[in-house]
CSV table of C-alpha atoms in Angstrom, one decimal:
chain,number,residue,atom,x,y,z
A,56,MET,CA,-20.4,-53.7,132.8
A,57,ARG,CA,-17.7,-55.9,134.0
A,58,LYS,CA,-17.8,-54.2,137.4
A,59,LYS,CA,-21.3,-55.5,137.9
A,60,CYS,CA,-20.1,-59.0,137.6
A,61,LEU,CA,-17.4,-58.3,140.1
A,62,THR,CA,-19.7,-56.7,142.6
A,63,ALA,CA,-22.3,-59.4,142.1
A,64,GLU,CA,-20.2,-61.6,144.4
A,65,SER,CA,-21.4,-59.7,147.3
A,66,ALA,CA,-24.8,-59.1,145.8
A,67,GLU,CA,-26.5,-58.8,149.1
A,68,SER,CA,-24.5,-55.8,150.2
A,69,ALA,CA,-22.5,-54.3,147.5
A,70,GLU,CA,-23.5,-51.1,145.7
A,71,GLY,CA,-24.5,-51.4,142.2
A,72,ALA,CA,-25.4,-55.1,142.6
A,73,GLY,CA,-29.1,-54.1,143.0
A,74,VAL,CA,-29.3,-53.1,139.4
A,75,PHE,CA,-27.6,-56.3,138.4
A,76,LEU,CA,-30.0,-58.4,140.5
A,77,LEU,CA,-32.9,-56.6,138.9
A,78,PHE,CA,-31.4,-57.4,135.5
A,79,LEU,CA,-31.2,-61.0,136.4
A,80,ARG,CA,-34.8,-61.0,137.7
A,81,VAL,CA,-36.0,-59.5,134.5
A,82,LEU,CA,-34.3,-62.4,132.7
A,83,GLY,CA,-36.6,-64.5,134.9
A,84,GLU,CA,-33.7,-66.8,135.7
A,85,LEU,CA,-32.9,-66.2,139.3
A,86,ARG,CA,-34.5,-66.8,142.6
A,87,GLY,CA,-33.3,-64.8,145.6
A,88,LYS,CA,-32.2,-67.9,147.4
A,89,LYS,CA,-29.6,-68.7,144.9
A,90,MET,CA,-27.6,-65.5,145.7
A,91,LYS,CA,-27.0,-66.8,149.2
A,92,GLY,CA,-24.3,-69.1,147.7
A,93,MET,CA,-22.3,-65.9,147.6
A,94,MET,CA,-18.8,-66.9,146.7
A,95,MET,CA,-18.4,-70.4,145.7
A,96,ARG,CA,-20.0,-72.6,143.1
A,97,LYS,CA,-22.3,-70.1,141.6
A,98,PRO,CA,-25.3,-71.5,139.9
A,99,PRO,CA,-24.5,-71.7,136.2
A,100,VAL,CA,-27.3,-69.3,135.5
A,101,LEU,CA,-25.5,-66.5,137.3
A,102,LEU,CA,-22.4,-67.2,135.3
A,103,SER,CA,-24.2,-67.2,132.0
A,104,ALA,CA,-26.0,-64.0,132.9
A,105,CYS,CA,-22.7,-62.5,133.9
A,106,LEU,CA,-21.2,-63.5,130.6
A,107,LEU,CA,-24.1,-62.1,128.8
A,108,VAL,CA,-23.6,-58.8,130.5
A,109,ALA,CA,-19.8,-58.7,130.1
A,110,GLY,CA,-20.0,-59.6,126.5
A,111,THR,CA,-16.7,-61.2,125.6
A,112,ALA,CA,-14.7,-60.2,128.7
A,113,LEU,CA,-14.9,-63.5,130.6
A,114,PRO,CA,-13.7,-66.9,129.5
A,115,ALA,CA,-16.2,-69.7,129.3
A,116,HIS,CA,-14.9,-71.4,132.5
A,117,ALA,CA,-14.9,-68.4,134.8
A,118,ASP,CA,-16.5,-69.6,137.9
A,119,GLY,CA,-17.6,-66.5,139.7
A,120,GLU,CA,-15.0,-66.4,142.4
A,121,ARG,CA,-14.2,-62.8,142.0
A,122,PHE,CA,-14.5,-60.0,144.5
A,123,ASP,CA,-14.3,-56.3,144.4
A,124,VAL,CA,-11.4,-55.2,146.7
A,125,ARG,CA,-10.9,-51.8,145.2
A,126,ASN,CA,-11.3,-49.7,148.4
A,127,PRO,CA,-8.5,-47.1,148.6
A,128,GLY,CA,-8.1,-47.1,152.4
A,129,TYR,CA,-8.2,-50.9,152.5
A,130,GLN,CA,-5.7,-51.1,149.7
A,131,SER,CA,-3.2,-48.6,151.1
A,132,GLU,CA,-3.4,-49.6,154.7
A,133,CYS,CA,-4.0,-53.4,154.7
A,134,ALA,CA,-2.7,-54.5,151.3
A,135,ALA,CA,0.7,-53.0,152.0
A,136,CYS,CA,1.5,-56.1,154.1
A,137,HIS,CA,-0.7,-58.8,152.7
A,138,VAL,CA,-3.2,-59.6,150.0
A,139,ALA,CA,-6.4,-57.5,150.2
A,140,TYR,CA,-8.4,-60.4,151.5
A,141,PRO,CA,-12.0,-60.2,150.2
A,142,PRO,CA,-14.2,-58.7,152.9
A,143,GLN,CA,-16.8,-61.3,152.0
A,144,LEU,CA,-14.7,-64.1,153.5
A,145,LEU,CA,-15.4,-63.1,157.1
A,146,SER,CA,-18.5,-62.0,158.9
A,147,ALA,CA,-19.0,-58.5,160.1
A,148,ALA,CA,-18.4,-59.7,163.7
A,149,SER,CA,-15.1,-61.2,162.7
A,150,TRP,CA,-14.0,-58.1,161.0
A,151,ARG,CA,-14.9,-56.0,164.0
A,152,ALA,CA,-12.7,-58.4,166.1
A,153,VAL,CA,-9.9,-58.1,163.7
A,154,MET,CA,-10.1,-54.3,163.6
A,155,ASP,CA,-10.2,-54.2,167.4
A,156,GLY,CA,-6.9,-56.0,167.6
A,157,LEU,CA,-4.8,-54.0,165.1
A,158,PRO,CA,-2.0,-52.9,167.5
A,159,LYS,CA,-1.3,-56.7,167.8
A,160,HIS,CA,-2.3,-58.0,164.4
A,161,PHE,CA,-1.1,-61.6,164.1
A,162,GLY,CA,2.2,-60.5,165.8
A,163,SER,CA,2.6,-57.2,164.0
A,164,ASP,CA,1.7,-53.6,164.9
A,165,ALA,CA,-0.8,-52.6,162.3
A,166,SER,CA,-2.4,-49.7,164.2
A,167,LEU,CA,-4.3,-47.1,162.2
A,168,ASP,CA,-5.2,-43.5,162.9
A,169,PRO,CA,-8.9,-43.2,164.0
A,170,ALA,CA,-10.1,-41.8,160.7
A,171,ALA,CA,-8.6,-44.6,158.6
A,172,HIS,CA,-9.7,-47.2,161.1
A,173,ALA,CA,-13.3,-46.0,160.9
A,174,GLU,CA,-13.3,-45.8,157.2
A,175,ILE,CA,-11.9,-49.3,156.7
A,176,LEU,CA,-14.2,-50.8,159.3
A,177,ARG,CA,-17.2,-49.3,157.5
A,178,TYR,CA,-16.0,-50.8,154.2
A,179,LEU,CA,-15.4,-54.3,155.8
A,180,GLU,CA,-18.8,-54.3,157.6
A,181,ALA,CA,-20.7,-53.2,154.5
A,182,ASN,CA,-19.1,-56.0,152.4
A,183,ALA,CA,-18.8,-58.7,155.0
A,184,GLY,CA,-20.0,-62.2,154.3
A,185,ARG,CA,-23.3,-63.5,155.6
A,186,ARG,CA,-21.7,-66.8,156.7
A,187,ASP,CA,-21.3,-67.3,160.4
A,188,THR,CA,-17.5,-67.3,161.1
A,189,THR,CA,-17.4,-68.1,164.8
A,190,ALA,CA,-15.7,-71.0,166.5
A,191,ALA,CA,-16.4,-71.9,170.1
A,192,GLY,CA,-18.7,-68.9,170.4
A,193,LYS,CA,-16.0,-66.4,169.4
A,194,PRO,CA,-15.6,-64.6,166.1
A,195,GLN,CA,-12.8,-66.2,164.0
A,196,LEU,CA,-9.9,-63.9,163.0
A,197,ARG,CA,-8.2,-66.0,160.4
A,198,ILE,CA,-10.0,-66.7,157.1
A,199,THR,CA,-7.8,-69.8,156.8
A,200,GLU,CA,-9.4,-71.3,159.9
A,201,THR,CA,-13.0,-70.8,158.7
A,202,ARG,CA,-15.0,-73.9,157.9
A,203,TRP,CA,-15.5,-72.6,154.3
A,204,PHE,CA,-11.7,-72.2,153.7
A,205,VAL,CA,-10.8,-75.6,155.1
A,206,ARG,CA,-13.4,-77.3,153.0
A,207,GLU,CA,-12.4,-75.5,149.9
A,208,HIS,CA,-8.8,-76.4,150.3
A,209,SER,CA,-9.2,-80.0,151.5
A,210,GLU,CA,-9.4,-81.7,148.1
A,211,ASP,CA,-6.3,-83.3,146.6
A,212,LEU,CA,-3.8,-80.9,148.1
A,213,PRO,CA,-0.7,-82.3,149.8
A,214,ARG,CA,-1.0,-82.0,153.6
A,215,ASP,CA,2.1,-79.9,153.9
A,216,VAL,CA,1.2,-77.6,151.1
A,217,TRP,CA,1.1,-74.5,153.3
A,218,LYS,CA,4.6,-75.2,154.6
A,219,ARG,CA,6.2,-75.6,151.1
A,220,PRO,CA,8.8,-72.8,150.5
A,221,ALA,CA,6.9,-71.5,147.5
A,222,VAL,CA,3.7,-71.1,149.6
A,223,LYS,CA,5.1,-70.4,153.1
A,224,SER,CA,1.7,-69.8,154.7
A,225,ALA,CA,-1.9,-70.4,154.1
A,226,ALA,CA,-2.4,-66.6,154.2
A,227,ASN,CA,-0.2,-66.3,151.1
A,228,CYS,CA,-3.2,-66.6,148.7
A,229,ALA,CA,-1.1,-65.3,145.8
A,230,ALA,CA,1.3,-68.3,145.9
A,231,CYS,CA,-1.4,-70.2,143.9
A,232,HIS,CA,-4.2,-67.6,143.2
A,233,THR,CA,-2.0,-65.5,140.9
A,234,ALA,CA,-4.5,-62.7,140.7
A,235,ALA,CA,-5.5,-62.7,144.3
A,236,ASP,CA,-4.3,-59.1,144.7
A,237,LYS,CA,-7.2,-58.1,142.3
A,238,GLY,CA,-9.7,-60.2,144.2
A,239,ASP,CA,-9.7,-62.8,141.4
A,240,PHE,CA,-9.8,-66.3,142.8
A,241,SER,CA,-11.1,-68.0,139.7
A,242,GLU,CA,-9.8,-71.3,138.4
A,243,ARG,CA,-8.4,-69.5,135.4
A,244,THR,CA,-5.8,-67.7,137.5
A,245,LEU,CA,-5.0,-70.7,139.7
A,246,ARG,CA,-1.5,-72.0,139.3
A,247,LEU,CA,0.0,-74.4,141.7
A,248,PRO,CA,3.7,-73.6,142.2
A,249,LYS,CA,6.4,-76.1,141.1
A,250,GLY,CA,6.5,-79.2,143.2
A,251,VAL,CA,3.0,-78.9,144.4
A,252,GLN,CA,0.8,-81.5,142.7
A,253,LYS,CA,-2.9,-81.8,142.9
B,200,MET,CA,-7.5,-12.8,138.2
B,201,ARG,CA,-6.9,-12.0,141.8
B,202,ILE,CA,-8.8,-15.1,142.8
B,203,PHE,CA,-6.6,-17.2,140.5
B,204,ALA,CA,-3.5,-15.6,141.9
B,205,GLY,CA,-4.7,-16.3,145.4
B,206,LEU,CA,-5.4,-19.9,144.6
B,207,PHE,CA,-2.0,-20.3,143.0
B,208,LEU,CA,-0.3,-18.9,146.1
B,209,LEU,CA,-2.4,-21.2,148.3
B,210,ALA,CA,-1.5,-24.2,146.1
B,211,LEU,CA,2.2,-23.2,146.5
B,212,ALA,CA,1.9,-22.9,150.2
B,213,SER,CA,0.1,-26.2,150.6
B,214,THR,CA,2.8,-27.9,148.5
B,215,ALA,CA,5.4,-26.5,150.8
B,216,VAL,CA,3.6,-28.0,153.8
B,217,PHE,CA,2.7,-31.4,152.4
B,218,ALA,CA,5.4,-32.4,149.9
B,219,GLN,CA,8.5,-33.0,151.8
B,220,THR,CA,11.9,-34.3,150.8
B,221,PRO,CA,14.0,-36.9,152.6
B,222,ALA,CA,16.4,-34.0,153.5
B,223,ASP,CA,13.6,-32.2,155.3
B,224,PHE,CA,13.0,-35.3,157.4
B,225,LEU,CA,16.7,-35.7,158.1
B,226,ALA,CA,16.9,-32.0,159.3
B,227,GLY,CA,13.8,-32.4,161.4
B,228,TYR,CA,15.1,-35.6,163.1
B,229,SER,CA,18.5,-34.0,163.7
B,230,GLN,CA,17.0,-30.9,165.3
B,231,GLU,CA,14.7,-33.0,167.4
B,232,ALA,CA,17.5,-35.2,168.6
B,233,LYS,CA,19.6,-32.2,169.5
B,234,GLN,CA,16.7,-30.8,171.5
B,235,ALA,CA,16.4,-34.0,173.4
B,236,ASN,CA,20.1,-34.3,174.0
B,237,PRO,CA,22.2,-31.1,173.4
B,238,GLY,CA,25.4,-33.0,173.1
B,239,HIS,CA,24.1,-35.1,170.2
B,240,GLY,CA,26.0,-34.8,166.9
B,241,GLU,CA,24.7,-35.1,163.4
B,242,PRO,CA,22.9,-38.2,162.2
B,243,SER,CA,25.3,-41.0,161.4
B,244,ALA,CA,24.9,-43.3,158.4
B,245,GLN,CA,27.2,-45.9,159.9
B,246,ARG,CA,25.2,-46.0,163.1
B,247,GLY,CA,22.1,-46.2,161.0
B,248,GLN,CA,23.3,-49.2,159.0
B,249,ARG,CA,24.2,-51.1,162.2
B,250,PHE,CA,20.8,-50.2,163.7
B,251,PHE,CA,19.0,-51.3,160.5
B,252,THR,CA,20.6,-54.8,160.4
B,253,ALA,CA,20.8,-55.6,164.1
B,254,LEU,CA,18.2,-57.4,166.2
B,255,HIS,CA,16.8,-55.3,169.1
B,256,GLY,CA,15.6,-57.9,171.5
B,257,GLN,CA,12.7,-59.0,169.3
B,258,GLU,CA,12.3,-61.5,166.5
B,259,TRP,CA,12.9,-59.2,163.6
B,260,SER,CA,15.3,-56.5,162.5
B,261,CYS,CA,14.5,-53.8,159.9
B,262,ALA,CA,16.4,-56.0,157.4
B,263,SER,CA,14.1,-58.9,158.0
B,264,CYS,CA,11.6,-57.3,155.7
B,265,HIS,CA,13.6,-54.6,153.9
B,266,THR,CA,16.6,-56.9,153.4
B,267,ARG,CA,20.2,-55.8,153.9
B,268,ASN,CA,20.0,-53.9,150.6
B,269,PRO,CA,17.1,-51.5,151.1
B,270,ALA,CA,17.7,-50.1,147.6
B,271,ALA,CA,16.1,-53.3,146.3
B,272,ALA,CA,12.6,-54.6,146.9
B,273,GLY,CA,12.0,-56.5,150.2
B,274,LYS,CA,9.5,-59.1,151.3
B,275,HIS,CA,7.2,-59.2,154.3
B,276,ALA,CA,8.7,-61.6,156.8
B,277,VAL,CA,5.4,-63.3,157.5
B,278,THR,CA,3.2,-62.9,154.5
B,279,GLY,CA,5.9,-62.8,151.7
B,280,LYS,CA,4.2,-59.7,150.2
B,281,LEU,CA,6.5,-57.6,148.1
B,282,ILE,CA,7.8,-54.4,149.7
B,283,GLU,CA,8.9,-51.6,147.4
B,284,PRO,CA,12.5,-50.3,148.0
B,285,LEU,CA,12.9,-48.1,151.0
B,286,ALA,CA,15.9,-46.1,149.9
B,287,PRO,CA,14.7,-42.8,148.4
B,288,ALA,CA,17.2,-43.1,145.5
B,289,ALA,CA,15.4,-46.2,144.4
B,290,ASN,CA,11.8,-45.2,145.3
B,291,ALA,CA,10.9,-41.5,145.1
B,292,ALA,CA,7.7,-42.0,147.1
B,293,ARG,CA,9.7,-42.7,150.3
B,294,PHE,CA,10.1,-40.0,152.9
B,295,SER,CA,7.8,-37.6,151.1
B,296,ARG,CA,4.8,-37.5,153.4
B,297,THR,CA,4.9,-37.0,157.2
B,298,ALA,CA,1.8,-39.0,158.0
B,299,LYS,CA,3.0,-42.0,156.1
B,300,VAL,CA,6.6,-41.9,157.4
B,301,GLU,CA,5.5,-41.5,161.0
B,302,LYS,CA,2.9,-44.3,160.7
B,303,TRP,CA,5.4,-46.8,159.5
B,304,PHE,CA,8.1,-45.8,162.0
B,305,LYS,CA,5.4,-46.2,164.7
B,306,ARG,CA,4.3,-49.7,163.6
B,307,ASN,CA,7.7,-51.1,162.5
B,308,CYS,CA,9.7,-49.7,165.5
B,309,ASN,CA,7.1,-51.4,167.7
B,310,ASP,CA,7.7,-54.7,165.9
B,311,VAL,CA,11.5,-54.5,165.8
B,312,LEU,CA,12.2,-52.8,169.2
B,313,GLY,CA,9.0,-53.1,171.2
B,314,ARG,CA,8.9,-49.3,171.5
B,315,THR,CA,8.9,-46.2,169.5
B,316,CYS,CA,12.2,-45.1,167.9
B,317,THR,CA,14.0,-42.0,169.1
B,318,ALA,CA,14.6,-39.0,166.7
B,319,GLN,CA,18.3,-40.0,166.8
B,320,GLU,CA,17.6,-43.5,165.6
B,321,LYS,CA,15.3,-42.3,162.8
B,322,GLY,CA,17.8,-39.7,161.7
B,323,ASP,CA,20.6,-42.3,161.7
B,324,VAL,CA,18.5,-44.8,159.6
B,325,LEU,CA,17.5,-42.1,157.1
B,326,ALA,CA,21.2,-40.9,156.9
B,327,TYR,CA,22.1,-44.5,156.0
B,328,LEU,CA,19.3,-44.9,153.5
B,329,LEU,CA,20.4,-41.7,151.8
B,330,THR,CA,23.9,-43.1,151.2
B,331,LEU,CA,22.4,-45.9,149.0
B,332,LYS,CA,22.2,-45.3,145.3
């Protein structure tokens, strides 16, 4: 049951979420529009429904910022070097642009054999976010430069937070989101490293 | 029965093809290096260690991520992501699958040298890694 809560994050595209949506509709508590909120600030109704489904698994303040990143190819090829960034955080156009540039992937050679490349691209496209992630007419490649990311990280954080030794880079989600490797970006797992005050 | 025996033999044969040991890789690189240059001797752990820790005209060395002690865990130079130990004595999964080994040599040699590594260089590095306990 818990899996349904995880996949509900990408409810518009993820497998299994249809059943979950149906369940919510039966509860008569959800209008389609609300699912567009996708990753942040879920309407409380979704959370409560999720809690209902999960039984006791989730704490009361879980906030729905959880993503299913359990794709074997994505994990073994991409997550070897960095956190398995949730596919929902970039649009399909951005993911295509990222995957087109793997031989020079942010300064590293991350090239893949054609089979792995096709499989991972399919996974990313199928689970991509609906938000437009373009800047100046071009697909953005860095999640950390998207309007959504900048907005989410603008409150109360020191300006140099990304440069702190314990953080190193804005791409290092796990410095603060301690369960980022599992796709869990909930408040419950958020711990600012020593020396970084909110 | 015959079918089972056949399947068993097939399984044995496929294990022989896919499950490789670091020694198999070392022998393969050594042979390849000799073919490329008949005067070439055996892989050298000392040469491998120097190669591993030296810069090769780019920003990173092998040790930038794998550290100067590849029997311990390393850290990705950019993302900080944990990298499991590279020395086979510390991590049995290393040098056990051709596709994986060649994929990482291709990517990482390109990052560290701006080109592919020669069979001699791969053999030297592996000889060095095999001296670590």
